XYZ file of C-alpha atoms in Angstrom:
739
model
C 3.623 19.745 -18.251
C 6.748 19.820 -15.969
C 4.829 18.269 -13.151
C 2.695 15.849 -15.149
C 5.029 13.081 -14.156
C 4.475 13.766 -10.491
C 0.737 13.306 -10.216
C -1.852 11.106 -11.895
C -3.080 7.539 -11.783
C -1.333 4.330 -10.615
C 1.831 3.695 -12.680
C 1.090 0.920 -15.020
C 4.779 -0.029 -15.652
C 5.316 -3.766 -14.981
C 6.729 -4.448 -11.699
C 9.792 -6.468 -12.832
C 13.186 -6.540 -11.370
C 16.795 -5.727 -11.970
C 19.774 -3.640 -13.055
C 23.521 -4.100 -13.415
C 26.458 -1.952 -12.488
C 26.371 0.126 -15.592
C 23.746 2.620 -14.785
C 23.662 5.486 -17.345
C 24.111 9.069 -16.297
C 23.654 12.319 -18.082
C 26.779 13.675 -19.736
C 25.699 17.310 -19.030
C 24.471 18.057 -15.503
C 20.859 19.289 -15.563
C 19.912 22.832 -14.485
C 16.933 23.222 -12.054
C 13.633 23.759 -13.922
C 12.208 26.020 -11.313
C 13.502 29.115 -9.581
C 14.307 28.967 -5.987
C 11.332 29.636 -3.785
C 8.867 29.052 -6.630
C 6.998 26.365 -4.537
C 5.498 27.075 -1.128
C 6.695 25.006 1.819
C 4.906 21.720 2.507
C 2.234 22.267 5.124
C 2.926 26.114 5.266
C -0.033 28.113 6.643
C -1.223 30.950 4.597
C -4.246 33.195 4.541
C -5.996 30.661 2.495
C -5.172 27.776 4.842
C -2.460 25.151 4.891
C -0.584 24.378 1.665
C 0.635 20.848 0.974
C 3.058 21.204 -1.938
C 6.616 20.018 -2.324
C 9.499 22.403 -1.749
C 13.195 21.885 -1.856
C 15.063 21.867 1.384
C 17.771 24.100 -0.148
C 17.655 26.489 -3.119
C 18.632 24.393 -6.057
C 21.867 25.353 -7.763
C 23.940 23.959 -10.632
C 24.423 20.230 -10.374
C 27.953 18.983 -9.862
C 29.782 17.941 -12.975
C 30.050 14.229 -13.542
C 28.069 11.287 -12.241
C 27.143 10.781 -8.608
C 29.702 9.178 -6.392
C 29.216 5.386 -6.202
C 27.685 5.153 -9.721
C 29.850 4.540 -12.793
C 29.390 6.862 -15.799
C 28.369 5.523 -19.141
C 27.525 6.874 -22.616
C 24.469 6.591 -24.905
C 25.219 3.158 -26.057
C 25.296 1.840 -22.485
C 22.032 3.648 -21.762
C 20.435 1.906 -24.785
C 21.826 -1.477 -23.773
C 20.402 -0.918 -20.250
C 17.004 -0.178 -21.726
C 17.143 -3.262 -23.953
C 18.237 -5.694 -21.300
C 15.307 -8.143 -20.608
C 13.802 -8.092 -17.220
C 12.145 -11.330 -16.187
C 10.278 -11.550 -12.891
C 10.952 -14.750 -10.926
C 8.827 -14.062 -7.829
C 8.861 -11.509 -5.011
C 12.259 -10.030 -4.426
C 14.075 -11.453 -7.527
C 16.570 -9.046 -9.079
C 15.540 -9.441 -12.711
C 17.876 -7.321 -14.653
C 18.924 -10.002 -17.127
C 17.463 -12.619 -14.727
C 17.490 -16.165 -16.034
C 15.229 -18.576 -14.179
C 16.765 -21.800 -12.741
C 15.123 -25.283 -12.857
C 12.672 -26.080 -10.116
C 14.914 -28.932 -8.896
C 18.671 -29.349 -8.826
C 19.755 -31.522 -11.865
C 21.824 -34.604 -11.048
C 25.303 -33.819 -12.323
C 28.131 -36.317 -12.432
C 31.415 -34.913 -10.957
C 34.020 -34.138 -13.627
C 36.535 -36.469 -12.016
C 34.136 -39.395 -12.252
C 33.374 -38.577 -15.875
C 37.127 -38.445 -16.769
C 37.886 -41.801 -14.925
C 34.856 -43.471 -16.576
C 35.958 -42.285 -20.117
C 39.484 -43.529 -19.587
C 38.255 -46.994 -18.412
C 35.883 -47.190 -21.394
C 38.736 -46.160 -23.743
C 41.103 -48.781 -22.251
C 38.385 -51.470 -22.552
C 37.642 -50.520 -26.135
C 41.414 -50.657 -27.003
C 41.766 -54.091 -25.297
C 38.831 -55.488 -27.258
C 40.179 -54.160 -30.520
C 43.614 -55.722 -29.705
C 42.020 -59.077 -28.953
C 40.072 -58.915 -32.213
C 42.985 -57.762 -34.317
C 45.361 -60.403 -32.984
C 42.826 -63.206 -33.399
C 42.531 -64.181 -29.781
C 38.675 -64.080 -30.196
C 38.636 -65.885 -33.462
C 37.663 -64.529 -36.889
C 33.917 -64.241 -36.526
C 34.117 -60.502 -36.808
C 35.440 -60.885 -40.360
C 32.532 -62.920 -41.669
C 30.559 -59.885 -43.111
C 33.675 -59.011 -45.055
C 33.982 -62.403 -46.489
C 30.249 -62.692 -47.235
C 29.998 -59.372 -49.212
C 33.232 -59.435 -51.177
C 33.615 -61.720 -54.232
C 36.439 -64.286 -54.393
C 37.754 -62.641 -57.543
C 38.934 -59.674 -55.342
C 41.369 -61.864 -53.336
C 44.858 -60.341 -53.376
C 43.753 -57.371 -55.438
C 43.393 -53.640 -54.550
C 39.593 -53.757 -54.065
C 39.962 -56.409 -51.425
C 42.447 -54.241 -49.516
C 40.150 -51.160 -49.695
C 37.116 -53.253 -48.547
C 39.173 -54.640 -45.777
C 40.162 -51.218 -44.388
C 36.654 -49.891 -44.791
C 35.364 -52.812 -42.714
C 38.055 -52.276 -40.051
C 37.045 -48.539 -39.918
C 33.334 -49.607 -39.530
C 34.271 -51.949 -36.665
C 36.407 -49.258 -34.940
C 33.652 -46.776 -35.341
C 31.138 -49.231 -33.773
C 33.454 -49.832 -30.914
C 34.027 -46.075 -30.382
C 30.233 -45.447 -30.418
C 29.506 -48.273 -28.022
C 32.250 -47.606 -25.540
C 31.852 -43.881 -25.968
C 28.241 -44.101 -24.744
C 29.361 -46.492 -21.997
C 32.067 -43.963 -20.948
C 29.782 -40.938 -21.425
C 32.287 -39.293 -23.815
C 29.755 -36.860 -25.331
C 28.897 -35.418 -21.947
C 32.639 -35.047 -21.075
C 33.353 -33.276 -24.362
C 30.425 -30.908 -23.866
C 31.540 -30.011 -20.326
C 35.208 -29.621 -21.197
C 35.057 -27.985 -24.603
C 31.726 -26.265 -25.054
C 30.899 -22.619 -24.159
C 28.535 -20.982 -21.586
C 25.394 -22.431 -23.070
C 26.266 -26.016 -22.112
C 27.558 -24.909 -18.632
C 24.245 -23.062 -17.996
C 22.269 -26.151 -18.952
C 24.379 -28.334 -16.607
C 23.672 -25.875 -13.826
C 19.901 -25.927 -14.508
C 19.703 -22.495 -16.050
C 17.451 -21.641 -18.942
C 18.584 -19.714 -22.013
C 18.354 -15.975 -21.473
C 15.513 -14.411 -23.326
C 16.507 -12.580 -26.526
C 16.556 -8.852 -26.247
C 14.858 -6.569 -28.689
C 16.665 -5.859 -32.010
C 18.457 -2.449 -31.909
C 16.555 -0.082 -34.219
C 13.549 -2.397 -34.461
C 9.978 -1.613 -33.947
C 10.189 -2.890 -30.409
C 13.428 -1.337 -29.445
C 12.891 0.422 -26.002
C 15.599 2.905 -26.866
C 13.358 4.123 -29.750
C 10.345 4.759 -27.451
C 7.865 2.573 -29.496
C 5.033 3.424 -27.190
C 5.222 7.066 -28.323
C 5.670 6.188 -31.958
C 2.655 3.950 -31.846
C 0.523 6.731 -30.380
C 1.587 9.091 -33.234
C 4.176 11.094 -31.323
C 7.068 10.350 -33.617
C 8.737 13.646 -33.166
C 8.747 13.288 -29.386
C 10.034 9.722 -29.752
C 12.823 10.770 -31.951
C 13.875 13.550 -29.639
C 14.147 11.083 -26.760
C 16.081 8.535 -28.807
C 18.534 11.195 -29.738
C 18.873 12.351 -26.173
C 19.632 8.851 -25.048
C 22.103 8.251 -27.821
C 23.922 11.400 -27.034
C 24.335 10.466 -23.381
C 22.054 13.224 -22.148
C 19.403 10.988 -20.516
C 19.778 8.784 -17.387
C 17.678 6.107 -15.754
C 15.678 8.691 -13.725
C 14.742 10.574 -16.837
C 13.591 7.462 -18.604
C 11.459 6.371 -15.568
C 10.126 9.866 -15.074
C 9.048 10.328 -18.687
C 7.473 6.860 -18.810
C 5.537 7.689 -15.661
C 4.414 10.941 -17.349
C 3.235 9.018 -20.388
C 1.157 6.807 -18.210
C -0.682 9.825 -16.853
C -1.219 10.911 -20.471
C -2.841 7.516 -21.128
C -5.063 8.018 -18.150
C -5.904 11.609 -19.065
C -5.662 12.160 -22.893
C -6.111 15.904 -22.270
C -2.449 16.093 -21.257
C -1.236 14.751 -24.546
C -0.461 18.105 -26.164
C 1.345 19.442 -23.161
C 3.381 16.271 -22.876
C 4.420 16.399 -26.540
C 5.398 20.139 -26.209
C 7.425 19.517 -23.051
C 9.420 16.657 -24.665
C 9.886 18.586 -27.896
C 11.229 21.652 -25.974
C 13.242 20.021 -23.127
C 13.907 16.443 -24.269
C 15.245 14.316 -21.411
C 14.639 17.304 -18.995
C 10.929 17.268 -19.562
C 8.433 16.682 -16.721
C 11.028 17.126 -14.058
C 10.462 16.859 -10.289
C 9.454 20.170 -8.742
C 12.867 20.474 -7.178
C 14.443 20.447 -10.661
C 16.716 17.514 -9.694
C 17.232 14.668 -12.177
C 19.396 12.495 -9.948
C 20.734 12.127 -6.420
C 24.146 13.601 -5.563
C 25.401 10.176 -4.527
C 24.259 6.590 -4.866
C 25.296 3.833 -2.377
C 23.381 0.909 -3.821
C 22.385 -0.637 -7.281
C 19.011 0.404 -8.604
C 16.760 -0.288 -11.518
C 14.182 2.427 -11.774
C 12.364 0.668 -14.722
C 11.598 -2.176 -12.339
C 11.504 0.147 -9.268
C 13.977 -2.064 -7.438
C 17.085 -1.753 -5.269
C 19.446 -4.750 -4.895
C 20.357 -5.457 -1.277
C 22.097 -8.745 -1.597
C 22.402 -12.258 -3.103
C 20.569 -15.401 -2.081
C 23.256 -17.836 -0.693
C 24.010 -20.837 -2.776
C 23.393 -23.427 -0.058
C 21.012 -26.196 0.908
C 19.052 -23.967 3.235
C 17.651 -22.083 0.267
C 15.281 -23.423 -2.468
C 17.196 -24.354 -5.597
C 15.480 -21.945 -7.957
C 16.542 -18.958 -5.768
C 20.154 -19.909 -5.106
C 22.652 -17.386 -6.419
C 19.908 -14.944 -7.559
C 19.944 -11.242 -6.634
C 17.636 -10.191 -3.843
C 15.843 -6.842 -4.411
C 13.190 -4.760 -2.774
C 10.434 -2.704 -4.521
C 7.076 -1.246 -3.730
C 5.429 -4.604 -4.556
C 6.910 -6.055 -1.382
C 7.435 -2.835 0.675
C 3.708 -2.345 0.332
C 3.157 -5.135 2.850
C 5.695 -3.477 5.251
C 8.925 -4.854 6.475
C 10.252 -5.514 9.961
C 14.023 -5.926 10.400
C 15.575 -7.018 13.643
C 19.228 -7.217 14.382
C 21.910 -5.991 16.844
C 23.664 -2.769 16.660
C 26.395 -2.982 14.021
C 24.623 -5.722 12.225
C 24.169 -3.599 9.065
C 20.487 -2.556 9.328
C 21.218 1.021 8.371
C 23.914 0.696 5.792
C 22.775 -2.521 4.117
C 18.921 -2.112 4.310
C 17.603 1.254 5.433
C 19.961 3.464 3.302
C 19.412 1.540 0.063
C 15.726 1.524 0.459
C 15.538 5.264 1.245
C 17.740 5.963 -1.679
C 15.591 3.790 -4.061
C 12.429 5.584 -2.911
C 14.101 8.980 -3.307
C 14.990 8.142 -6.932
C 11.403 6.992 -7.446
C 10.206 10.286 -6.039
C 12.370 12.070 -8.640
C 10.617 9.944 -11.196
C 7.147 10.901 -9.855
C 6.425 7.409 -8.561
C 6.809 7.651 -4.737
C 7.001 9.648 -1.588
C 9.388 8.726 1.231
C 9.766 10.000 4.789
C 13.009 8.752 6.484
C 13.248 9.108 10.255
C 16.365 8.583 12.242
C 18.534 9.871 14.993
C 20.646 12.933 14.229
C 23.810 11.876 12.460
C 22.394 8.703 10.989
C 23.877 8.149 7.515
C 20.725 8.306 5.459
C 22.210 10.457 2.622
C 23.235 14.107 2.163
C 20.825 16.900 2.682
C 20.825 17.711 -1.033
C 19.186 14.271 -1.656
C 15.966 15.562 0.069
C 13.342 18.099 -0.547
C 12.593 18.609 3.131
C 15.034 18.190 6.069
C 13.733 18.662 9.543
C 16.125 18.703 12.405
C 14.192 18.744 15.588
C 16.039 20.889 18.180
C 18.346 22.565 15.649
C 17.419 26.314 15.338
C 19.043 26.427 11.911
C 16.596 23.984 10.400
C 14.388 25.496 7.661
C 11.415 23.408 8.392
C 9.193 22.645 11.372
C 7.034 19.679 12.227
C 3.221 19.983 12.373
C 2.419 18.527 15.797
C -1.176 17.751 14.567
C -0.225 16.199 11.158
C -2.248 18.632 9.211
C -5.569 17.600 10.782
C -8.285 20.129 11.121
C -10.788 17.994 13.070
C -10.116 18.204 16.885
C -11.057 14.591 17.453
C -8.734 13.395 14.823
C -5.804 15.572 16.017
C -6.474 14.444 19.570
C -6.414 10.729 18.553
C -3.081 11.118 16.741
C -1.520 13.084 19.637
C -2.852 10.644 22.186
C -1.013 7.758 20.447
C 2.267 9.631 20.758
C 1.771 10.944 24.280
C 0.146 7.999 25.969
C 0.754 5.054 23.771
C 3.498 3.676 25.949
C 2.316 4.861 29.413
C 1.213 1.819 31.544
C -2.279 2.286 33.014
C -3.397 5.078 30.713
C -6.139 4.272 28.239
C -5.340 5.952 24.858
C -8.998 6.394 24.062
C -9.600 8.266 27.363
C -6.406 10.302 26.710
C -7.790 11.146 23.222
C -11.119 12.278 24.685
C -9.300 14.488 27.232
C -7.265 16.104 24.530
C -10.237 16.642 22.301
C -12.026 18.442 25.165
C -9.141 20.999 25.145
C -8.153 21.094 21.443
C -11.767 21.696 20.205
C -12.494 24.799 22.385
C -8.995 26.274 21.852
C -9.261 25.916 17.984
C -12.796 27.449 18.084
C -11.614 30.367 20.260
C -8.276 31.105 18.416
C -8.684 29.610 14.996
C -5.724 27.198 15.388
C -4.631 24.376 17.659
C -2.496 25.227 20.757
C 1.238 25.214 20.648
C 3.258 23.091 23.106
C 3.441 25.595 25.884
C -0.245 26.505 25.507
C -1.264 22.851 25.553
C 0.794 22.202 28.665
C -0.884 25.073 30.424
C -4.301 23.715 29.580
C -3.339 20.218 30.760
C -1.913 21.647 33.864
C -5.240 23.481 34.520
C -3.553 26.967 34.602
C -6.513 29.327 35.472
C -5.351 32.098 33.151
C -5.171 29.730 30.210
C -8.561 28.222 30.737
C -10.235 31.534 31.554
C -8.935 33.040 28.275
C -10.455 30.288 26.233
C -13.684 30.491 28.145
C -13.990 34.268 27.570
C -13.502 33.810 23.859
C -16.084 31.064 23.653
C -18.636 33.004 25.556
C -18.176 36.065 23.460
C -18.637 33.952 20.350
C -21.662 32.157 21.665
C -20.038 28.628 21.306
C -22.049 26.866 23.886
C -21.185 23.385 22.629
C -17.470 24.064 23.093
C -18.135 25.511 26.484
C -19.715 22.202 27.467
C -16.592 20.372 26.301
C -14.479 22.576 28.486
C -16.785 22.107 31.471
C -16.630 18.353 30.923
C -12.811 18.491 31.048
C -12.900 20.462 34.328
C -15.296 18.057 35.860
C -13.156 15.001 34.898
C -9.871 16.604 36.110
C -8.588 15.047 39.268
C -10.914 12.025 39.115
C -9.627 8.495 39.396
C -8.116 7.353 36.126
C -7.869 10.949 34.660
C -5.162 10.923 32.020
C -4.630 14.734 32.268
C -1.562 14.641 34.606
C 0.092 11.926 32.607
C -0.496 13.858 29.360
C 0.881 17.032 31.020
C 4.018 15.108 32.072
C 4.509 13.795 28.543
C 3.888 17.096 26.742
C 6.418 18.628 29.121
C 9.152 16.567 27.357
C 8.583 18.819 24.327
C 8.316 22.054 26.345
C 12.038 22.311 26.712
C 14.422 25.197 25.749
C 15.918 22.909 23.096
C 12.653 22.766 21.301
C 11.670 26.494 21.699
C 10.322 27.766 18.342
C 9.428 24.233 17.187
C 5.897 22.832 16.668
C 4.668 26.376 16.140
C 1.079 26.614 15.264
C 0.850 30.411 14.668
C 2.607 30.403 11.295
C 5.123 32.953 12.448
C 8.094 30.689 12.894
C 9.491 28.191 10.493
C 7.466 26.279 7.830
C 5.567 23.446 9.284
C 5.662 20.140 7.391
C 2.604 17.951 7.371
C 2.394 14.222 6.492
C -0.739 15.159 4.590
C 1.618 16.066 1.819
C 2.060 12.356 0.752
C 0.151 12.993 -2.430
C 3.177 14.755 -3.808
C 6.472 12.969 -4.763
C 8.362 14.222 -1.642
C 11.708 13.261 -0.240
C 11.689 13.963 3.473
C 14.273 13.308 6.230
C 13.509 13.910 9.886
C 16.417 13.930 12.373
C 15.444 13.229 15.946
C 17.462 14.514 18.999
C 18.080 10.946 20.272
C 21.283 11.816 22.063
C 19.982 14.434 24.536
C 16.264 13.736 24.449
C 15.686 10.001 23.997
C 12.235 9.992 25.487
C 11.085 12.919 23.350
C 12.556 11.269 20.243
C 10.644 8.135 20.855
C 7.489 10.155 21.381
C 7.924 12.038 18.153
C 8.671 8.745 16.256
C 5.470 7.378 17.674
C 3.594 10.489 16.573
C 5.080 10.272 13.004
C 3.981 6.667 12.692
C 0.483 7.445 13.744
C 0.295 10.516 11.516
C 1.753 8.532 8.576
C -0.781 5.765 8.909
C -3.639 8.340 8.939
C -2.225 10.492 6.247
C -1.562 7.535 3.842
C -5.042 6.234 4.315
C -6.665 9.566 3.818
C -5.134 10.257 0.376
C -7.528 10.736 -2.430
C -4.806 10.105 -5.056
C -3.010 6.877 -4.092
C -1.022 6.590 -7.289
C 2.234 7.317 -5.522
C 3.716 4.653 -3.259
C 4.223 6.224 0.194
C 6.720 4.723 2.616
C 7.844 5.698 6.198
C 11.247 4.362 7.129
C 12.067 4.303 10.809
C 15.823 3.573 11.344
C 15.030 2.884 15.089
C 11.391 1.839 15.823
C 12.073 1.128 19.449
C 9.066 1.859 21.702
C 7.096 3.386 18.840
C 4.409 0.732 18.450
C 0.993 0.763 20.002
C -2.042 -1.458 19.388
C -3.561 1.285 17.145
C -0.426 1.780 15.067
C -0.082 -1.995 14.590
C -3.631 -2.065 13.246
C -2.784 0.865 11.068
C 0.094 -0.959 9.485
C -2.279 -3.730 8.384
C -4.430 -1.180 6.551
C -1.457 0.411 4.620
C -1.444 -2.366 2.054
C -4.641 -1.236 0.510
C -3.521 2.413 0.529
C -0.437 1.809 -1.611
C 1.897 2.476 1.323
C 4.126 0.732 3.711
C 6.584 1.128 6.530
C 10.005 -0.233 7.211
C 10.715 -0.738 10.940
C 14.173 -1.451 12.190
C 14.683 -2.810 15.662
C 17.672 -3.998 17.705
C 15.553 -6.653 19.473
C 11.913 -7.562 19.811
C 12.118 -6.604 23.470
C 11.863 -3.064 22.369
C 8.176 -3.832 21.483
C 5.552 -4.392 24.205
C 5.125 -8.086 24.878
C 1.476 -8.158 23.901
C 2.313 -6.568 20.550
C 5.146 -8.873 19.356
C 3.075 -11.517 17.859
C 0.518 -9.104 16.296
C 3.390 -7.122 14.809
C 4.981 -10.174 13.187
C 1.559 -10.921 11.804
C 0.831 -7.396 10.567
C 3.955 -7.106 8.359
C 4.362 -9.116 5.212
C 8.211 -9.002 5.088
C 10.327 -10.289 8.002
C 14.096 -10.004 8.330
C 16.392 -11.346 10.951
C 20.006 -10.190 10.794
C 23.014 -12.153 11.930
C 23.482 -11.948 15.735
C 19.888 -12.011 16.898
C 19.231 -13.650 20.215
C 17.677 -17.055 20.601
C 14.545 -15.464 22.127
C 14.109 -13.237 19.127
C 14.890 -16.222 16.811
C 12.089 -18.204 18.482
C 9.529 -15.505 17.532
C 10.737 -15.458 13.924
C 10.643 -19.341 13.849
C 7.089 -19.344 15.098
C 6.047 -16.795 12.435
C 7.749 -18.665 9.603
C 6.226 -21.988 10.685
C 7.125 -25.484 9.669
C 7.406 -27.475 6.442
C 7.397 -31.088 5.464
C 10.836 -32.639 4.748
C 12.163 -35.994 3.839
C 14.121 -37.490 6.770
C 16.487 -40.474 6.080
C 17.326 -42.746 9.135
C 20.269 -45.092 8.621
C 20.634 -48.079 10.932
C 23.864 -50.177 10.874
C 24.033 -53.779 12.083
C 26.953 -56.245 12.226
C 26.873 -59.069 9.665
C 27.478 -62.503 11.070
C 28.620 -65.117 8.437
C 27.740 -68.746 8.503
C 30.298 -70.139 6.063
C 33.897 -70.659 7.359
C 35.396 -68.920 4.285
C 33.158 -65.929 4.707
C 33.954 -65.696 8.492
C 37.681 -65.851 7.603
C 37.213 -62.987 4.961
C 35.284 -60.889 7.599
C 37.894 -61.491 10.225
C 40.729 -60.529 7.874
C 38.796 -57.342 6.919
C 38.263 -56.399 10.538
C 41.878 -57.034 11.250
C 42.823 -54.615 8.354
C 40.200 -51.852 8.889
C 39.568 -52.185 12.546
C 35.851 -52.159 11.936
C 33.353 -55.011 11.793
C 31.540 -55.759 8.657
C 28.081 -53.995 8.791
C 24.975 -53.509 6.654
C 22.970 -50.369 6.466
C 19.184 -50.161 6.663
C 17.819 -46.836 5.371
C 14.270 -45.618 6.415
C 12.783 -42.626 4.583
C 9.859 -40.736 6.123
C 8.227 -37.338 5.917
C 8.516 -35.148 9.023
C 7.411 -31.640 9.924
C 10.249 -29.338 10.965
C 10.759 -25.574 11.516
C 11.966 -23.767 8.378
C 14.488 -21.960 10.553
C 14.876 -22.892 14.212
C 15.653 -20.370 16.931
C 19.039 -21.882 17.467
C 19.888 -21.676 13.638
C 18.856 -18.027 13.581
C 20.984 -17.255 16.600
C 24.071 -19.214 15.672
C 24.062 -20.448 11.974
C 23.655 -17.104 10.210
C 27.116 -15.884 9.075
C 28.130 -12.245 9.657
C 26.933 -10.027 6.827
C 23.954 -12.247 6.192
C 20.255 -12.121 7.077
C 17.271 -14.412 6.737
C 14.473 -12.726 4.977
C 10.932 -13.632 3.920
C 8.865 -11.549 1.561
C 5.160 -11.156 0.714
C 3.959 -9.147 -2.198
C 0.765 -7.031 -2.311
C -0.641 -9.633 -4.648
C -0.172 -12.334 -2.039
C 2.926 -14.022 -3.503
C 5.232 -15.406 -0.791
C 8.712 -16.624 -0.352
C 10.131 -19.132 2.069
C 12.829 -17.623 4.424
C 15.921 -17.045 2.381
C 19.425 -16.802 3.637
C 20.838 -13.674 1.905
C 24.340 -12.391 1.739
C 23.933 -8.676 2.094
C 25.748 -6.198 -0.179
C 28.191 -3.996 1.761
């Protein structure tokens, strides 16, 4: 049952939001649940064919003592409090750990200074009226009720004195009530003397929802879902683990995920109960044996599957209900894909890419996601120990290789993916013709040798080296493969014709046929362990480092290949219960018409991509508008150019706003006294007496103009719009990013 949390049906845990700083950690570091080398390498080729199973990038060893760097340690009580904290969804991207919704509209609040001055004026007015009444300046009418209801026999006696003071007190009380309401004394007292409940109400915040009673039937720390299903022993074991500080947030999310698979397949119930009884919080671990990342650089809530990236700015540019709320990303919004544009040094990697990759890696440990992070060598995307597979293209010491054909077995499919990478950005070369030319070579070679060609072999075939073509032909003739011989003959007839993509493909594949890449992209199975993006059905954590510094063109071509392979692999999964995400830290020159169309199809495959660009100029002009339409989440960092801002402004559209036009005109008096007063006022103030005419009308304006995006976004901020897979949308929000 140790892998039950890593496979199964779609996770039914509610997609809510939030977590605070106090993230619980295990008091005792976990030991790996599997011995090193117990799992075959992803995409490794064996006698039985390719194997797509997760395998650690390094042999797991003892975990370091103490919590990961960047995450505070906490005991069992803090872990229970974290579980009990209510999570209330307030729309796409709301960080809902203890989230309290705000009012739809900003309440009209009187400034405290105005309240104090009004209260003092009312007090002075009340004292003046009482003084006038007491000293008889207003007559004695206010004493008539006293004379009417007291008998004459009380005159000069004690009852008369008592009655008089009672009446005076009643009058004073009436004056206090009347002038108190006039001076708004109750509101001032509530604001100055009351606690946070009144201040929240004045700010338009609702009361926070009550959390579950500790020890009650609905206490999440007691695992009521297991008790309700008759697994009281397992629930008690997990409660004790959490109380003793031996369970962390990854454990809780992983075991809940495993329980969801039990609900979908009751046949796993006994194995689940045995695993929890024997291993407690260490049950159903990830195949790597890891129960946490070695370091965390962001704030996460694995119950809500969220990572917090910033706070919505408290300003007029944002809707009132979202001001001051946390901004978080989760699979519900990443499933529509995200495009982030900002200059170098604007914080795309540190404030967006790294937190998202870290969140998805934690979810992979919980059996909920698979992540592939692609960046240039040296990009700070986390330590090697945070990944199951680390591929360093061009580094001979790397333990894994990249499958050039993405695990495809059909020559036409493999040719289509490779053509996107090789010819997707070559002007004048039709990708479909390039795919046909490649298929005419890949099919016969695979039939002759039982595998696809390596990079040097493919280059020889594209360069029409006679020895290479004759060798394939002899094998096909000996095997009687006449259909493949016709494919080879067709390629030879088309070679050299007008518009033949062969020479261009040969030039592009030559970028990979360099000494730096010797031993990579091996198809014989004798060197390295090839990784295939067909492994996305497993909760994998993969990082691919591209040799951007010395081989920029090759790196862009490989990034284009990975994007094409990811789109095809995510859509071809039979089990889509895991959220799959490809993160490109630099997506420059990686987009083609086919990959843009593939991004649109990822939403239905429970997958998404995160694309980071320095400028939209790194995308072909004809694809800029389709790209902005294909992604559901758009993010413009501080410092974008006006031209990029114009494209975002067009994508975000316009809205109806209320415009107020004020017209001032000089007042001309007819009466001599009024003219004299106006002349004296002008002499004192230096301004003529005017009157204002206010015109209110509805106008349509851009939500964010190109100029605002280029010049009005402060450093460390970004403007972000989100769309969830359910179709919920947010207006563009100005967000202060967490550093």
